[in-house]
PDB file of C-alpha atoms in Angstrom:
ATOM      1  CA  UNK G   1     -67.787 -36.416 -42.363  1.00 59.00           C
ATOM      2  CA  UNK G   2     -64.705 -39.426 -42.574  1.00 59.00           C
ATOM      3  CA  UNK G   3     -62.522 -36.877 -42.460  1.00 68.00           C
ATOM      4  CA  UNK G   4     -63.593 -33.922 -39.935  1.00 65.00           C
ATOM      5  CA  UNK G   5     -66.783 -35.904 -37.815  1.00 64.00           C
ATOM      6  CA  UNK G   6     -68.825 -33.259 -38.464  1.00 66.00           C
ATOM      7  CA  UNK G   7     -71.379 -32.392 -40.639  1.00 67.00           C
ATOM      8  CA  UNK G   8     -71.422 -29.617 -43.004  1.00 71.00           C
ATOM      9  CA  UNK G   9     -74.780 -27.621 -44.034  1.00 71.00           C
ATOM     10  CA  UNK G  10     -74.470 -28.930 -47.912  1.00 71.00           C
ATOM     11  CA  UNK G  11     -73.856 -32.502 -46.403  1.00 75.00           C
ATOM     12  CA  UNK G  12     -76.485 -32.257 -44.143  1.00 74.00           C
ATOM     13  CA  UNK G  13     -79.359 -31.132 -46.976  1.00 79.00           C
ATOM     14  CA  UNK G  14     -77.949 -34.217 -48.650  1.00 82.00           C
ATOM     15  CA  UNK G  15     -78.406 -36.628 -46.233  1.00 77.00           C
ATOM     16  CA  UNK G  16     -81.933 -35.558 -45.509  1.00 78.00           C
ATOM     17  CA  UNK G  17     -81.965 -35.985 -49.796  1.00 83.00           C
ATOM     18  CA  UNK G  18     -80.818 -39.620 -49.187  1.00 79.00           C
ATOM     19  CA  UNK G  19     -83.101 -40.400 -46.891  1.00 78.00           C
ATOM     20  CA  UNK G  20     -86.407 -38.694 -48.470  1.00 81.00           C
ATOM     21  CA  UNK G  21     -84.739 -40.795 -51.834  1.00 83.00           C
ATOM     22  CA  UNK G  22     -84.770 -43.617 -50.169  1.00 77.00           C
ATOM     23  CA  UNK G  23     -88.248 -43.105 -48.540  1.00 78.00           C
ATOM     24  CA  UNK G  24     -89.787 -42.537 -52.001  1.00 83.00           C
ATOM     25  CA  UNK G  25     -88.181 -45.304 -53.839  1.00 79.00           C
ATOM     26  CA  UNK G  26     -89.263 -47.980 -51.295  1.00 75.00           C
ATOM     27  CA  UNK G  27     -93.150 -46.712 -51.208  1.00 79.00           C
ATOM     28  CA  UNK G  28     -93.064 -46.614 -54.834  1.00 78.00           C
ATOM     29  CA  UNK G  29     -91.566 -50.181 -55.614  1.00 73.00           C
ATOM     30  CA  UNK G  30     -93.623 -51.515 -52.749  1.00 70.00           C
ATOM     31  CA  UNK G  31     -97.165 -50.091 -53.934  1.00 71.00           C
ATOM     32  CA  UNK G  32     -96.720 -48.106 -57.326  1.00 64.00           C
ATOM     33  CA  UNK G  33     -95.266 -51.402 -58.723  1.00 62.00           C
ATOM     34  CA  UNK G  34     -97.653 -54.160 -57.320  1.00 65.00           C
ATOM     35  CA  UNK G  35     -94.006 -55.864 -56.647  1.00 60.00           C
ATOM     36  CA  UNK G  36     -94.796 -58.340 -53.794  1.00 63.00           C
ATOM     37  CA  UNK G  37     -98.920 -58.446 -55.017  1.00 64.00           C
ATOM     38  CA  UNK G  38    -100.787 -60.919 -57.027  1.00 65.00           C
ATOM     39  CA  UNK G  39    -102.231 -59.694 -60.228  1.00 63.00           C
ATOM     40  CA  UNK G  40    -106.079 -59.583 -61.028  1.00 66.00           C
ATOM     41  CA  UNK G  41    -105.921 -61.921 -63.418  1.00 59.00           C
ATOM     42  CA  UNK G  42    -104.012 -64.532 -61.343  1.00 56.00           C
ATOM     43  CA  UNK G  43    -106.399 -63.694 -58.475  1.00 62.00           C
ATOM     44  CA  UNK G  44    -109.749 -64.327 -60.169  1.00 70.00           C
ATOM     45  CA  UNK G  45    -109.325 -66.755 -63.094  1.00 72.00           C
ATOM     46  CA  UNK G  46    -107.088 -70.092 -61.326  1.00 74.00           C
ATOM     47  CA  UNK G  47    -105.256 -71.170 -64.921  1.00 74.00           C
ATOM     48  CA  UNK G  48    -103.522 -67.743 -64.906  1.00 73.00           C
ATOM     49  CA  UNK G  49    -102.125 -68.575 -61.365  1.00 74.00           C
ATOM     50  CA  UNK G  50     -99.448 -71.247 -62.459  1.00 78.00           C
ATOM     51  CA  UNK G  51     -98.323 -68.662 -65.227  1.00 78.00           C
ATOM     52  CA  UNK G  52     -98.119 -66.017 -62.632  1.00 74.00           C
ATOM     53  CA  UNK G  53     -95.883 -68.326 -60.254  1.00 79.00           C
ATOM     54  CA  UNK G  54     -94.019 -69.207 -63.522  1.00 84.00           C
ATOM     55  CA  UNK G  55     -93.102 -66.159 -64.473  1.00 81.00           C
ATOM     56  CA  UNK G  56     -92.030 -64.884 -60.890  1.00 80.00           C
ATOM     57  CA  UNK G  57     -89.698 -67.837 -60.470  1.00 86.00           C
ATOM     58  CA  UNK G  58     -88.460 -67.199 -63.901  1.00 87.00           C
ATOM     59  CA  UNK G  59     -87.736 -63.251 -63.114  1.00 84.00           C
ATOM     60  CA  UNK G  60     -86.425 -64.494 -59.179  1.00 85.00           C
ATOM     61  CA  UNK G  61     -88.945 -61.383 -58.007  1.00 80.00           C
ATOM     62  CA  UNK G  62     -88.585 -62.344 -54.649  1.00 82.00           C
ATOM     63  CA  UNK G  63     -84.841 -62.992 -54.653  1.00 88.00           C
ATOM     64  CA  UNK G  64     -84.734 -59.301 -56.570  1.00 84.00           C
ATOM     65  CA  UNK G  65     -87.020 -57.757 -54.077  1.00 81.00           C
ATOM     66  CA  UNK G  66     -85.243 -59.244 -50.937  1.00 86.00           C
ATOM     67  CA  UNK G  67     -81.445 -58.105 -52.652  1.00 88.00           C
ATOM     68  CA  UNK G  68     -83.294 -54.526 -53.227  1.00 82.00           C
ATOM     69  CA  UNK G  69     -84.792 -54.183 -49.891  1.00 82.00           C
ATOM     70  CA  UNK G  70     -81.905 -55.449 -47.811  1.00 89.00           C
ATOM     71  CA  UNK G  71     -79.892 -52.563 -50.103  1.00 85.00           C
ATOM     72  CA  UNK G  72     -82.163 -49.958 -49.035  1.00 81.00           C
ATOM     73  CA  UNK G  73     -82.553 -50.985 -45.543  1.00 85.00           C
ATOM     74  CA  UNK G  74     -79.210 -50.707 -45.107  1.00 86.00           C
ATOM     75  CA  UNK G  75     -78.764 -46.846 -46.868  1.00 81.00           C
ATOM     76  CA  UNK G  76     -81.857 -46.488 -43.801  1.00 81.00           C
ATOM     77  CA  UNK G  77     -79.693 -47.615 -41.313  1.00 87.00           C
ATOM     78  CA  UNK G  78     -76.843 -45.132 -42.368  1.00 83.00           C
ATOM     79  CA  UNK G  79     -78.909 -42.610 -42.958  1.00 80.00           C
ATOM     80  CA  UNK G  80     -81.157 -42.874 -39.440  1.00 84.00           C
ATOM     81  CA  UNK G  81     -77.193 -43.352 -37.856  1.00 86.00           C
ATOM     82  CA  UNK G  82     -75.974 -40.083 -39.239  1.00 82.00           C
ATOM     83  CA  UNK G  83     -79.185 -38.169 -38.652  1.00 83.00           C
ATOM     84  CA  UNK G  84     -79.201 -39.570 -34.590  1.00 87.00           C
ATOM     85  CA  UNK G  85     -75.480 -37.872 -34.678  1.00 84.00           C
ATOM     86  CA  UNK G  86     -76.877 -34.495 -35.793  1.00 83.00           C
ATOM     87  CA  UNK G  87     -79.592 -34.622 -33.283  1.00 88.00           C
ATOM     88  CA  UNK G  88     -76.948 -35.504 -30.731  1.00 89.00           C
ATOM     89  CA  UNK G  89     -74.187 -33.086 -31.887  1.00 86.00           C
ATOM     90  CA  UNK G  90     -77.632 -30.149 -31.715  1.00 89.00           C
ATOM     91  CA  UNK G  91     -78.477 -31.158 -28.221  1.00 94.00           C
ATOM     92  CA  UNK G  92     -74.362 -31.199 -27.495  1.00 93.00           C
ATOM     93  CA  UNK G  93     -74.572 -27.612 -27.997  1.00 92.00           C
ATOM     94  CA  UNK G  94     -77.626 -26.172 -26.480  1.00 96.00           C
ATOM     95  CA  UNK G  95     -76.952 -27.600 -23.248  1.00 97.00           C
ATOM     96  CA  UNK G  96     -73.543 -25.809 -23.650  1.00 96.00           C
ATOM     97  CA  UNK G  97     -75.727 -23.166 -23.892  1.00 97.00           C
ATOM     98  CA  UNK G  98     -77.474 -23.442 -20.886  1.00 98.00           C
ATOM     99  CA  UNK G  99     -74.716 -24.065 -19.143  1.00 98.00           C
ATOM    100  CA  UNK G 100     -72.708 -20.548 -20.276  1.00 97.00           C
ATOM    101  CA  UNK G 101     -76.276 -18.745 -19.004  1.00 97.00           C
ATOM    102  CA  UNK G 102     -76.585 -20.787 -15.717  1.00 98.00           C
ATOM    103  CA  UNK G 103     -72.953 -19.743 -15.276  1.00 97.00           C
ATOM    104  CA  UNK G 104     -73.548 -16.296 -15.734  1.00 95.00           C
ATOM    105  CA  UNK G 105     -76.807 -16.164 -13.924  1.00 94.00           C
ATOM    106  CA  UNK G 106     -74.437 -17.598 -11.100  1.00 95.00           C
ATOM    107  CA  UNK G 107     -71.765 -14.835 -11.196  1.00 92.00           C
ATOM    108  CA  UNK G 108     -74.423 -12.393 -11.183  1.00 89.00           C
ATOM    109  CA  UNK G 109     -75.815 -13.738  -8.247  1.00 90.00           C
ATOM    110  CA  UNK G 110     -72.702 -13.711  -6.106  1.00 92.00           C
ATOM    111  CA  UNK G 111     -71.858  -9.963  -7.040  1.00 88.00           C
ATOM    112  CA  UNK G 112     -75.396  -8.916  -6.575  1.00 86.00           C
ATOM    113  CA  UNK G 113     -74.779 -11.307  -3.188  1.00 88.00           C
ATOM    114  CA  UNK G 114     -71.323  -9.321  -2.326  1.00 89.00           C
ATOM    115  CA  UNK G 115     -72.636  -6.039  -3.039  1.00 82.00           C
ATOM    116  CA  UNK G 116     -70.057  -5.561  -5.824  1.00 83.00           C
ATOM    117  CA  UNK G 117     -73.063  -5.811  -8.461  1.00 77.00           C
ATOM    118  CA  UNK G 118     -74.574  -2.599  -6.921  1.00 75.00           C
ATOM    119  CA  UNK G 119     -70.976  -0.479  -7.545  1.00 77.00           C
ATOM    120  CA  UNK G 120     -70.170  -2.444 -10.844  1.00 77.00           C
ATOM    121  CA  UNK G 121     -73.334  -1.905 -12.891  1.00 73.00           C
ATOM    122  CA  UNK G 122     -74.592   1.773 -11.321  1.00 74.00           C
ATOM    123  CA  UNK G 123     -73.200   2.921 -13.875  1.00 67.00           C
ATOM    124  CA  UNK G 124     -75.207   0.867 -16.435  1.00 67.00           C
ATOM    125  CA  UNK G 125     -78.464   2.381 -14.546  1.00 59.00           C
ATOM    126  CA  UNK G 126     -78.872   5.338 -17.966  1.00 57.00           C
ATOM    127  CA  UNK G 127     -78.798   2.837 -20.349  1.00 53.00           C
TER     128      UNK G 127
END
């Protein structure tokens, strides 16, 4: 993409890899792993609650979680960037498209219009 602007079929897969990836890994850190969540313990019985604090001061959870999440943010970012340029580079050529057709429907027009479409295409009338 740095080199030509354009995206490739293998690089596109990839980046739609990169952004499931990244999908997955957030959902599962923020509810498979109970990251940001209080445990059971530390919810119901109160003398487990200064242990739990302890221990997620001692790890720096939150500073690990905020580092983690402002990482993956970021690959989102990217990732929704590059995937608004495919959209953009799709739409780019389909209304090139429609614009060839429109043409043509136009030229078609003014010969029918002239009466050179009637000598041009009577010929086409076996087909």
């Amino acid at each position: 993409v740095e080199r030509t602007g354009g995206f490739t079929s293998m690089e596109r897969h990839m980046l739609f890899q990169v952004v499931a990836r990244n999908n997955s890994l957030f959902i599962e850190m923020v509810g498979k792993l109970g990251i940001k969540d209080r445990s059971d313990t530390a919810w119901h019985l109160s003398q487990y609650e200064g242990l739990h604090e302890g221990m997620r001061k001692e790890f720096d959870l939150d500073e690990r979680f905020r580092n983690v999440e402002f990482k993956l943010n970021l690959i989102q970012q990217n990732a929704k960037f590059f995937l608004e340029v495919l959209h953009a580079q799709k739409s780019n050529t389909l209304e090139w498209v429609i614009i060839v057709l429109i043409s043509f429907e136009c030229v078609l027009m003014i010969l029918d219009m002239s009466g050179w479409g009637t000598q041009m295409f009577s010929g086409w009338s076996s087909f």
